[in-house]
Amino acid sequence: MSAIRKVGVCGAAGTMGAGIAIVSARAGFHTVCYDVDADGLGRAASQTASFFARSVERGRMTEEAREAALAKLAPVTELDGLGECDLVIEAVFEDLPAKQALFRALDPVCKDGTVFASNTSTLSITQIASGCGREDRVVGMHFCLPAQLMKLIEMSPGLNTSEEVFDAAWAWTEAAGQTPVRTQDRPGFILNALLVPFNNDAIRAVEAGGPPPPPISTPRSRRRWVTGWDRWS
Amino acid sequence: MTMTYAIRRNGESRSFPDGEPFLAAAAPDGEVVVLLGAPCEPDPSKTAILVELGSECLGVHTGEAAGEEGSNVLGFARYRNGDDPPSALVELVRQPNTEARALEAARAIFEAAGLTVVVSADRVGRIVDRLVRPKYNAALRLLDDGLARAEDMDLACRLGLGYPDGPIERAMRGGLAHHHAVSSALFAASGQPGDAPARAASVAAARAEGR
């Protein structure tokens, strides 16, 4: 059971942030959507409403659940709006100074117990946490794109993350209907550590005169990409 | 294009084990000759001669001519992960001057058997092994490094990448000694660090050899 009740998402006007906010609100958590881009937040809210409407049309969600999820979402353009959140997930640019600056700015705003989570896919959680003032309360929480459709979350503690905080964040991901896996705080975690070199090898094979891309990789649907090693091996 | 084919067999075939319908559909005087372990002899009277390959290059069977080689002889292998059943994928191996007519004939007989054909240059590992073996090595090394549990690495690949199974379970299922053999061949040809067999594969190979 998650002790987390209220969740903040930073960068909520972006694709990842908006998706994470959908995951949170759909699971019944009050979700504060923070972004400096008010217009972007408006566009994200519209896309979120469309996503929930399609979910109802496809029988994946009841009308009541749709209304309840939408009611859980609160857009804000000031950091102060995140003050009462139990968990704040950042999904801002993949830029170390930007993420560090955000957590430093959040520290005096948020209550003492708030857990900070980073959706980084390549940066060190320990580095992101450094200097934020609550290094023991920062975890890696890497969602997959599109977050509202993909169940996997790569969870990684930084060097200074307390087990209690990690466990609380882990419990929240499960309460949100996701499937967490634990990894070390290493560049690329599991997925990108394996996938990026694979993609590079495939590109080099084509450049070296191999077959054209379709036999190597074929997109089957928006949610499912099956590449050569799984189609045939 | 409808083609007939003869099969010359010498021992077990990894591509077409006993009972495969492809074997039963062969004709003694086929226009194409499929060699399953049998030695490769030039025969210009045939539309194509297809040599089943292991990890080796086709040039081992045909000889090479400074990048100008090519004839009616092609290589092929049906992809198999270790002792898993053969997949539906046939990797067809051509040389720079392989006859187009031979290539199309080879494609035709495999596609008529319901298989999917991709064409590769004559390189060790062809397409699939050249791509996946470094990934299995990387996954095994990450496992050694303690990045995550094997189950979590496999689960991450299933959920995050849509794969039916993950690299560790796949390498294990195919057999680490088999993986070692293929990786060793790749590494000998490429010299790329990623192709070098991971420690766990070397251990499995040593045990298999009774060392």
Short mmCIF file of C-alpha atoms in Angstrom, two decimals:
data_model
loop_
_atom_site.label_atom_id
_atom_site.label_comp_id
_atom_site.label_asym_id
_atom_site.label_seq_id
_atom_site.Cartn_x
_atom_site.Cartn_y
_atom_site.Cartn_z
CA MET A 1 0.00 0.00 0.00
CA SER A 2 1.36 3.38 -0.98
CA ALA A 3 1.66 6.13 1.63
CA ILE A 4 1.78 8.58 -1.23
CA ARG A 5 -1.47 10.44 -1.87
CA LYS A 6 -0.55 13.50 -3.86
CA VAL A 7 1.83 13.49 -6.80
CA GLY A 8 3.48 16.31 -8.69
CA VAL A 9 4.78 16.02 -12.24
CA CYS A 10 7.32 18.57 -13.50
CA GLY A 11 7.48 19.07 -17.22
CA ALA A 12 3.83 18.09 -17.50
CA ALA A 13 3.40 19.90 -20.82
CA GLY A 14 5.83 17.48 -22.42
CA THR A 15 5.08 14.05 -23.84
CA MET A 16 6.60 12.09 -20.96
CA GLY A 17 5.30 14.38 -18.25
CA ALA A 18 1.76 14.33 -19.58
CA GLY A 19 1.87 10.56 -19.85
CA ILE A 20 3.11 10.20 -16.28
CA ALA A 21 0.35 12.50 -15.08
CA ILE A 22 -2.20 10.27 -16.82
CA VAL A 23 -0.77 7.21 -15.05
CA SER A 24 -1.00 8.95 -11.71
CA ALA A 25 -4.48 10.43 -12.11
CA ARG A 26 -5.89 7.25 -13.64
CA ALA A 27 -4.76 5.36 -10.53
CA GLY A 28 -6.62 7.80 -8.31
CA PHE A 29 -3.83 10.06 -7.11
CA HIS A 30 -4.27 13.80 -6.87
CA THR A 31 -1.85 14.96 -9.52
CA VAL A 32 -0.39 18.42 -9.82
CA CYS A 33 0.82 19.11 -13.35
CA TYR A 34 3.59 21.68 -13.26
CA ASP A 35 5.14 23.40 -16.23
CA VAL A 36 6.35 26.91 -16.95
CA ASP A 37 4.57 26.73 -20.31
CA ALA A 38 0.92 27.54 -19.60
CA ASP A 39 -0.09 27.08 -23.23
CA GLY A 40 1.68 23.77 -23.28
CA LEU A 41 -0.20 22.66 -20.19
CA GLY A 42 -3.43 23.57 -21.96
CA ARG A 43 -2.49 21.47 -24.97
CA ALA A 44 -1.47 18.57 -22.73
CA ALA A 45 -4.79 18.78 -20.87
CA SER A 46 -6.65 18.62 -24.17
CA GLN A 47 -4.64 15.59 -25.30
CA THR A 48 -5.18 13.93 -21.94
CA ALA A 49 -8.93 14.46 -22.23
CA SER A 50 -8.83 12.92 -25.71
CA PHE A 51 -6.83 9.95 -24.44
CA PHE A 52 -9.32 9.26 -21.66
CA ALA A 53 -12.24 9.67 -24.09
CA ARG A 54 -10.70 7.08 -26.41
CA SER A 55 -10.13 4.79 -23.43
CA VAL A 56 -13.85 4.97 -22.69
CA GLU A 57 -14.75 4.36 -26.33
CA ARG A 58 -12.55 1.28 -26.39
CA GLY A 59 -14.01 -0.09 -23.18
CA ARG A 60 -10.81 0.29 -21.20
CA MET A 61 -12.27 2.80 -18.80
CA THR A 62 -15.73 3.65 -17.52
CA GLU A 63 -17.24 7.08 -17.93
CA GLU A 64 -17.17 7.49 -14.16
CA ALA A 65 -13.49 6.61 -14.03
CA ARG A 66 -12.79 9.09 -16.82
CA GLU A 67 -14.49 11.88 -14.93
CA ALA A 68 -12.73 10.91 -11.70
CA ALA A 69 -9.31 10.86 -13.38
CA LEU A 70 -9.79 14.23 -15.02
CA ALA A 71 -10.88 15.67 -11.67
CA LYS A 72 -7.59 14.52 -10.12
CA LEU A 73 -5.51 16.67 -12.47
CA ALA A 74 -4.53 20.20 -11.45
CA PRO A 75 -2.32 22.33 -13.73
CA VAL A 76 0.04 24.85 -12.13
CA THR A 77 2.75 27.13 -13.46
CA GLU A 78 4.34 27.98 -10.11
CA LEU A 79 6.53 25.61 -8.10
CA ASP A 80 4.63 26.54 -4.96
CA GLY A 81 1.79 24.44 -6.26
CA LEU A 82 3.87 21.34 -5.59
CA GLY A 83 4.40 22.09 -1.90
CA GLU A 84 1.98 19.50 -0.53
CA CYS A 85 2.92 16.68 -2.84
CA ASP A 86 4.18 13.43 -1.32
CA LEU A 87 6.01 12.55 -4.51
CA VAL A 88 7.33 14.85 -7.22
CA ILE A 89 8.41 13.25 -10.50
CA GLU A 90 10.51 15.35 -12.82
CA ALA A 91 10.30 14.79 -16.57
CA VAL A 92 12.06 17.92 -17.76
CA PHE A 93 14.81 18.11 -20.39
CA GLU A 94 17.47 15.40 -20.25
CA ASP A 95 19.98 17.91 -18.99
CA LEU A 96 21.88 17.44 -15.73
CA PRO A 97 22.08 21.12 -14.68
CA ALA A 98 18.36 21.60 -15.44
CA LYS A 99 17.36 18.63 -13.31
CA GLN A 100 19.72 19.61 -10.49
CA ALA A 101 18.40 23.17 -10.52
CA LEU A 102 14.82 21.94 -10.41
CA PHE A 103 15.39 19.72 -7.37
CA ARG A 104 17.32 22.51 -5.63
CA ALA A 105 14.39 24.83 -6.23
CA LEU A 106 11.88 22.24 -5.07
CA ASP A 107 13.63 21.48 -1.78
CA PRO A 108 12.52 24.62 0.08
CA VAL A 109 9.08 24.48 -1.50
CA CYS A 110 8.13 20.89 -0.72
CA LYS A 111 7.40 19.42 2.66
CA ASP A 112 10.18 17.51 4.41
CA GLY A 113 8.84 14.08 3.57
CA THR A 114 8.38 14.63 -0.16
CA VAL A 115 10.15 12.11 -2.35
CA PHE A 116 11.79 13.41 -5.51
CA ALA A 117 11.89 11.10 -8.51
CA SER A 118 13.68 11.60 -11.79
CA ASN A 119 12.48 10.16 -15.08
CA THR A 120 15.97 10.36 -16.52
CA SER A 121 16.93 7.58 -18.91
CA THR A 122 20.65 8.24 -19.07
CA LEU A 123 21.83 10.50 -16.25
CA SER A 124 23.13 9.50 -12.84
CA ILE A 125 20.54 9.68 -10.08
CA THR A 126 23.31 10.35 -7.59
CA GLN A 127 24.47 13.34 -9.63
CA ILE A 128 20.95 14.66 -10.16
CA ALA A 129 20.36 14.47 -6.41
CA SER A 130 23.64 16.11 -5.43
CA GLY A 131 23.23 19.48 -3.85
CA CYS A 132 19.45 19.36 -3.69
CA GLY A 133 19.38 19.26 0.09
CA ARG A 134 17.62 15.92 0.39
CA GLU A 135 19.91 13.51 -1.42
CA ASP A 136 18.50 10.62 0.60
CA ARG A 137 15.02 11.23 -0.79
CA VAL A 138 15.76 11.10 -4.52
CA VAL A 139 15.12 8.00 -6.66
CA GLY A 140 15.30 7.10 -10.33
CA MET A 141 11.89 6.33 -11.81
CA HIS A 142 12.28 5.83 -15.54
CA PHE A 143 8.99 5.43 -17.37
CA CYS A 144 8.89 4.11 -20.93
CA LEU A 145 7.36 6.06 -23.79
CA PRO A 146 4.38 6.37 -24.02
CA ALA A 147 4.10 6.31 -20.25
CA GLN A 148 0.31 5.99 -20.23
CA LEU A 149 0.54 2.73 -22.23
CA MET A 150 3.79 1.13 -21.10
CA LYS A 151 3.82 -0.69 -17.76
CA LEU A 152 7.55 -0.86 -17.16
CA ILE A 153 9.37 1.48 -14.81
CA GLU A 154 13.11 1.17 -14.20
CA MET A 155 13.68 2.03 -10.54
CA SER A 156 17.15 2.92 -9.36
CA PRO A 157 18.42 4.24 -6.04
CA GLY A 158 21.23 6.78 -5.99
CA LEU A 159 24.21 6.23 -3.71
CA ASN A 160 22.55 8.24 -0.95
CA THR A 161 18.94 7.12 -1.40
CA SER A 162 17.46 5.61 1.75
CA GLU A 163 15.84 2.20 1.45
CA GLU A 164 12.69 3.57 3.07
CA VAL A 165 12.35 6.19 0.35
CA PHE A 166 13.10 3.69 -2.38
CA ASP A 167 10.51 1.30 -0.98
CA ALA A 168 7.89 4.07 -0.80
CA ALA A 169 8.51 5.08 -4.38
CA TRP A 170 8.43 1.43 -5.47
CA ALA A 171 5.12 0.91 -3.67
CA TRP A 172 3.68 3.93 -5.44
CA THR A 173 4.59 2.59 -8.88
CA GLU A 174 2.78 -0.64 -8.06
CA ALA A 175 -0.21 1.25 -6.70
CA ALA A 176 -0.26 3.19 -9.97
CA GLY A 177 -0.62 -0.09 -11.86
CA GLN A 178 2.93 -0.16 -13.18
CA THR A 179 5.56 -2.91 -13.15
CA PRO A 180 8.83 -1.77 -11.57
CA VAL A 181 12.21 -3.43 -11.99
CA ARG A 182 15.24 -2.53 -9.90
CA THR A 183 18.48 -1.49 -11.55
CA GLN A 184 21.71 0.07 -10.44
CA ASP A 185 22.27 3.77 -11.05
CA ARG A 186 24.12 3.28 -14.32
CA PRO A 187 23.88 5.13 -17.66
CA GLY A 188 21.01 3.73 -19.68
CA PHE A 189 19.86 1.45 -16.84
CA ILE A 190 18.73 -1.80 -18.50
CA LEU A 191 16.79 -0.83 -21.60
CA ASN A 192 18.96 1.83 -23.12
CA ALA A 193 22.16 0.02 -22.13
CA LEU A 194 21.02 -2.84 -24.34
CA LEU A 195 18.93 -1.09 -26.96
CA VAL A 196 21.16 1.80 -27.99
CA PRO A 197 24.19 -0.32 -28.94
CA PHE A 198 21.81 -2.72 -30.70
CA ASN A 199 20.37 0.11 -32.76
CA ASN A 200 23.85 1.38 -33.59
CA ASP A 201 24.92 -2.08 -34.72
CA ALA A 202 21.84 -2.38 -36.92
CA ILE A 203 22.53 1.00 -38.52
CA ARG A 204 26.17 0.08 -39.11
CA ALA A 205 25.10 -3.24 -40.66
CA VAL A 206 22.87 -1.40 -43.12
CA GLU A 207 25.58 1.15 -43.86
CA ALA A 208 28.01 -1.69 -44.52
CA GLY A 209 25.80 -3.03 -47.25
CA GLY A 210 23.44 -5.21 -45.31
CA PRO A 211 19.75 -5.51 -46.09
CA PRO A 212 17.50 -2.45 -46.02
CA PRO A 213 15.80 -1.66 -42.71
CA PRO A 214 12.49 -3.55 -43.04
CA PRO A 215 13.91 -7.06 -42.58
CA ILE A 216 15.81 -5.93 -39.51
CA SER A 217 13.12 -3.94 -37.75
CA THR A 218 9.44 -3.59 -38.40
CA PRO A 219 7.07 -1.55 -36.26
CA ARG A 220 4.04 -3.64 -35.51
CA SER A 221 1.98 -1.11 -33.64
CA ARG A 222 2.34 2.04 -31.63
CA ARG A 223 2.87 0.07 -28.50
CA ARG A 224 4.89 -2.87 -29.67
CA TRP A 225 8.15 -2.80 -31.55
CA VAL A 226 9.65 -6.12 -32.32
CA THR A 227 13.16 -6.05 -33.65
CA GLY A 228 15.21 -8.68 -35.42
CA TRP A 229 16.46 -10.56 -32.41
CA ASP A 230 12.93 -11.26 -31.29
CA ARG A 231 11.18 -11.79 -34.53
CA TRP A 232 13.51 -14.55 -35.50
CA SER A 233 15.98 -15.56 -32.89
CA MET B 1 8.59 -18.56 -60.03
CA THR B 2 8.13 -22.27 -59.37
CA MET B 3 11.35 -24.21 -58.91
CA THR B 4 12.14 -27.83 -58.16
CA TYR B 5 15.02 -28.79 -55.94
CA ALA B 6 17.10 -31.80 -55.08
CA ILE B 7 18.65 -32.41 -51.67
CA ARG B 8 22.09 -33.88 -51.07
CA ARG B 9 22.46 -34.67 -47.46
CA ASN B 10 25.32 -35.80 -45.27
CA GLY B 11 24.39 -35.97 -41.58
CA GLU B 12 22.10 -33.79 -39.50
CA SER B 13 20.89 -30.44 -40.77
CA ARG B 14 20.24 -27.57 -38.37
CA SER B 15 17.99 -25.88 -40.89
CA PHE B 16 15.93 -28.88 -41.88
CA PRO B 17 15.93 -31.63 -39.26
CA ASP B 18 14.22 -34.95 -39.96
CA GLY B 19 10.51 -34.60 -40.57
CA GLU B 20 10.62 -31.14 -42.14
CA PRO B 21 8.14 -30.91 -45.04
CA PHE B 22 10.84 -29.17 -47.07
CA LEU B 23 12.75 -32.46 -47.21
CA ALA B 24 9.80 -34.43 -48.46
CA ALA B 25 9.05 -31.95 -51.25
CA ALA B 26 12.46 -32.42 -52.91
CA ALA B 27 12.79 -33.97 -56.39
CA PRO B 28 15.86 -35.99 -57.45
CA ASP B 29 16.48 -33.95 -60.61
CA GLY B 30 15.59 -30.53 -59.25
CA GLU B 31 16.80 -27.38 -60.95
CA VAL B 32 18.26 -26.24 -57.65
CA VAL B 33 20.52 -28.37 -55.46
CA VAL B 34 20.36 -27.97 -51.69
CA LEU B 35 23.43 -29.22 -49.87
CA LEU B 36 22.84 -30.23 -46.28
CA GLY B 37 26.30 -31.12 -45.08
CA ALA B 38 27.28 -32.53 -48.46
CA PRO B 39 30.41 -31.15 -50.16
CA CYS B 40 30.04 -28.29 -52.59
CA GLU B 41 30.93 -29.14 -56.17
CA PRO B 42 30.58 -26.61 -59.01
CA ASP B 43 27.76 -27.47 -61.42
CA PRO B 44 26.93 -24.69 -63.91
CA SER B 45 24.08 -26.78 -65.30
CA LYS B 46 22.04 -26.09 -62.19
CA THR B 47 20.10 -22.88 -61.66
CA ALA B 48 21.45 -22.62 -58.13
CA ILE B 49 23.43 -24.60 -55.60
CA LEU B 50 22.60 -23.81 -51.98
CA VAL B 51 25.09 -24.63 -49.25
CA GLU B 52 23.83 -24.85 -45.69
CA LEU B 53 26.12 -22.77 -43.50
CA GLY B 54 27.02 -22.86 -39.84
CA SER B 55 28.92 -19.82 -38.58
CA GLU B 56 31.37 -19.92 -41.45
CA CYS B 57 31.41 -17.79 -44.58
CA LEU B 58 30.25 -19.14 -47.94
CA GLY B 59 33.73 -18.44 -49.24
CA VAL B 60 34.98 -21.39 -47.19
CA HIS B 61 33.06 -23.61 -49.61
CA THR B 62 33.52 -21.68 -52.85
CA GLY B 63 36.84 -19.96 -52.47
CA GLU B 64 37.17 -16.21 -52.89
CA ALA B 65 38.61 -13.95 -55.58
CA ALA B 66 39.59 -10.63 -54.01
CA GLY B 67 36.03 -9.41 -53.74
CA GLU B 68 35.07 -10.49 -57.27
CA GLU B 69 33.77 -13.94 -56.34
CA GLY B 70 30.30 -15.14 -57.27
CA SER B 71 28.59 -17.91 -59.21
CA ASN B 72 25.39 -19.90 -58.98
CA VAL B 73 26.36 -21.00 -55.45
CA LEU B 74 24.70 -19.34 -52.46
CA GLY B 75 24.81 -20.04 -48.75
CA PHE B 76 21.85 -20.26 -46.45
CA ALA B 77 20.90 -20.98 -42.88
CA ARG B 78 17.58 -21.08 -41.15
CA TYR B 79 17.95 -19.12 -37.95
CA ARG B 80 18.00 -21.20 -34.77
CA ASN B 81 18.75 -20.14 -31.25
CA GLY B 82 20.77 -23.10 -30.03
CA ASP B 83 18.51 -26.11 -29.84
CA ASP B 84 15.30 -24.13 -30.25
CA PRO B 85 13.30 -25.32 -33.27
CA PRO B 86 14.34 -23.60 -36.51
CA SER B 87 12.61 -20.28 -37.04
CA ALA B 88 10.79 -19.28 -40.22
CA LEU B 89 13.69 -17.02 -41.19
CA VAL B 90 16.16 -18.06 -43.87
CA GLU B 91 19.29 -15.97 -44.19
CA LEU B 92 20.43 -16.27 -47.79
CA VAL B 93 24.09 -15.48 -48.36
CA ARG B 94 25.30 -14.01 -51.62
CA GLN B 95 28.72 -13.01 -52.91
CA PRO B 96 29.45 -9.84 -54.88
CA ASN B 97 28.93 -11.49 -58.29
CA THR B 98 26.32 -14.07 -57.41
CA GLU B 99 24.06 -14.70 -60.37
CA ALA B 100 20.74 -12.92 -60.03
CA ARG B 101 18.95 -15.93 -61.47
CA ALA B 102 20.40 -18.16 -58.75
CA LEU B 103 19.41 -15.71 -56.05
CA GLU B 104 15.82 -15.55 -57.26
CA ALA B 105 15.62 -19.34 -57.56
CA ALA B 106 16.85 -19.75 -54.00
CA ARG B 107 14.38 -17.20 -52.74
CA ALA B 108 11.59 -18.94 -54.63
CA ILE B 109 12.09 -22.41 -53.17
CA PHE B 110 12.27 -21.16 -49.60
CA GLU B 111 9.31 -18.84 -49.95
CA ALA B 112 7.31 -21.65 -51.53
CA ALA B 113 8.01 -23.61 -48.34
CA GLY B 114 6.45 -20.81 -46.28
CA LEU B 115 9.75 -19.38 -45.07
CA THR B 116 10.81 -15.75 -44.97
CA VAL B 117 13.99 -14.87 -46.80
CA VAL B 118 16.46 -12.10 -46.12
CA VAL B 119 19.65 -11.64 -48.09
CA SER B 120 22.98 -11.06 -46.42
CA ALA B 121 26.49 -10.40 -47.62
CA ASP B 122 28.96 -13.20 -46.93
CA ARG B 123 29.95 -12.30 -43.38
CA VAL B 124 30.40 -14.41 -40.26
CA GLY B 125 27.18 -14.25 -38.25
CA ARG B 126 25.23 -12.97 -41.24
CA ILE B 127 22.47 -10.64 -39.96
CA VAL B 128 20.83 -12.03 -36.84
CA ASP B 129 23.81 -13.43 -34.97
CA ARG B 130 25.87 -10.42 -35.88
CA LEU B 131 23.27 -8.25 -34.19
CA VAL B 132 22.07 -10.35 -31.28
CA ARG B 133 25.21 -12.07 -30.02
CA PRO B 134 26.86 -8.82 -28.91
CA LYS B 135 23.62 -8.01 -27.09
CA TYR B 136 23.59 -11.33 -25.29
CA ASN B 137 27.22 -10.72 -24.34
CA ALA B 138 26.34 -7.23 -23.12
CA ALA B 139 23.43 -8.54 -21.08
CA LEU B 140 25.58 -11.29 -19.54
CA ARG B 141 28.27 -8.75 -18.67
CA LEU B 142 25.71 -6.41 -17.11
CA LEU B 143 24.45 -9.35 -15.09
CA ASP B 144 27.99 -10.05 -13.90
CA ASP B 145 28.34 -6.38 -13.00
CA GLY B 146 25.24 -6.53 -10.82
CA LEU B 147 23.18 -4.04 -12.83
CA ALA B 148 20.00 -5.98 -12.14
CA ARG B 149 18.72 -9.48 -11.56
CA ALA B 150 18.40 -11.66 -14.63
CA GLU B 151 14.62 -11.77 -14.18
CA ASP B 152 14.43 -8.00 -14.08
CA MET B 153 16.60 -7.56 -17.15
CA ASP B 154 14.42 -9.96 -19.08
CA LEU B 155 11.22 -8.41 -17.76
CA ALA B 156 12.48 -4.95 -18.73
CA CYS B 157 13.09 -6.09 -22.29
CA ARG B 158 9.71 -7.79 -22.52
CA LEU B 159 7.73 -4.86 -21.16
CA GLY B 160 9.89 -2.00 -22.33
CA LEU B 161 10.79 -3.21 -25.80
CA GLY B 162 7.92 -5.59 -26.56
CA TYR B 163 10.19 -8.61 -26.87
CA PRO B 164 8.65 -12.04 -26.29
CA ASP B 165 11.57 -12.94 -24.06
CA GLY B 166 14.66 -11.25 -22.69
CA PRO B 167 18.32 -11.62 -23.61
CA ILE B 168 19.38 -13.64 -20.60
CA GLU B 169 16.61 -16.21 -20.81
CA ARG B 170 17.11 -16.46 -24.56
CA ALA B 171 20.85 -16.97 -24.30
CA MET B 172 20.32 -19.54 -21.55
CA ARG B 173 17.65 -21.36 -23.49
CA GLY B 174 19.77 -21.55 -26.60
CA GLY B 175 22.67 -22.79 -24.49
CA LEU B 176 25.59 -20.69 -23.30
CA ALA B 177 28.07 -23.09 -24.89
CA HIS B 178 26.34 -22.60 -28.23
CA HIS B 179 26.39 -18.85 -27.67
CA HIS B 180 30.10 -19.10 -26.90
CA ALA B 181 30.77 -20.93 -30.15
CA VAL B 182 28.95 -18.36 -32.27
CA SER B 183 30.43 -15.40 -30.39
CA SER B 184 33.91 -16.82 -30.71
CA ALA B 185 33.50 -17.10 -34.48
CA LEU B 186 32.23 -13.52 -34.63
CA PHE B 187 35.07 -12.25 -32.48
CA ALA B 188 37.69 -14.07 -34.53
CA ALA B 189 36.35 -12.40 -37.66
CA SER B 190 35.57 -8.93 -36.35
CA GLY B 191 37.89 -8.31 -33.42
CA GLN B 192 35.12 -6.22 -31.91
CA PRO B 193 35.06 -6.32 -28.08
CA GLY B 194 31.30 -6.75 -28.03
CA ASP B 195 31.63 -9.99 -29.96
CA ALA B 196 34.00 -11.54 -27.42
CA PRO B 197 32.16 -14.20 -25.45
CA ALA B 198 31.02 -13.08 -22.02
CA ARG B 199 32.52 -14.74 -18.97
CA ALA B 200 29.48 -16.90 -18.29
CA ALA B 201 29.56 -18.21 -21.84
CA SER B 202 33.25 -19.07 -21.53
CA VAL B 203 32.53 -20.93 -18.30
CA ALA B 204 29.75 -22.89 -19.96
CA ALA B 205 31.94 -23.73 -22.93
CA ALA B 206 34.77 -24.90 -20.67
CA ARG B 207 32.39 -27.14 -18.77
CA ALA B 208 30.96 -28.52 -21.98
CA GLU B 209 34.47 -29.39 -23.11
CA GLY B 210 35.19 -31.05 -19.75
CA ARG B 211 37.90 -28.61 -18.82
#
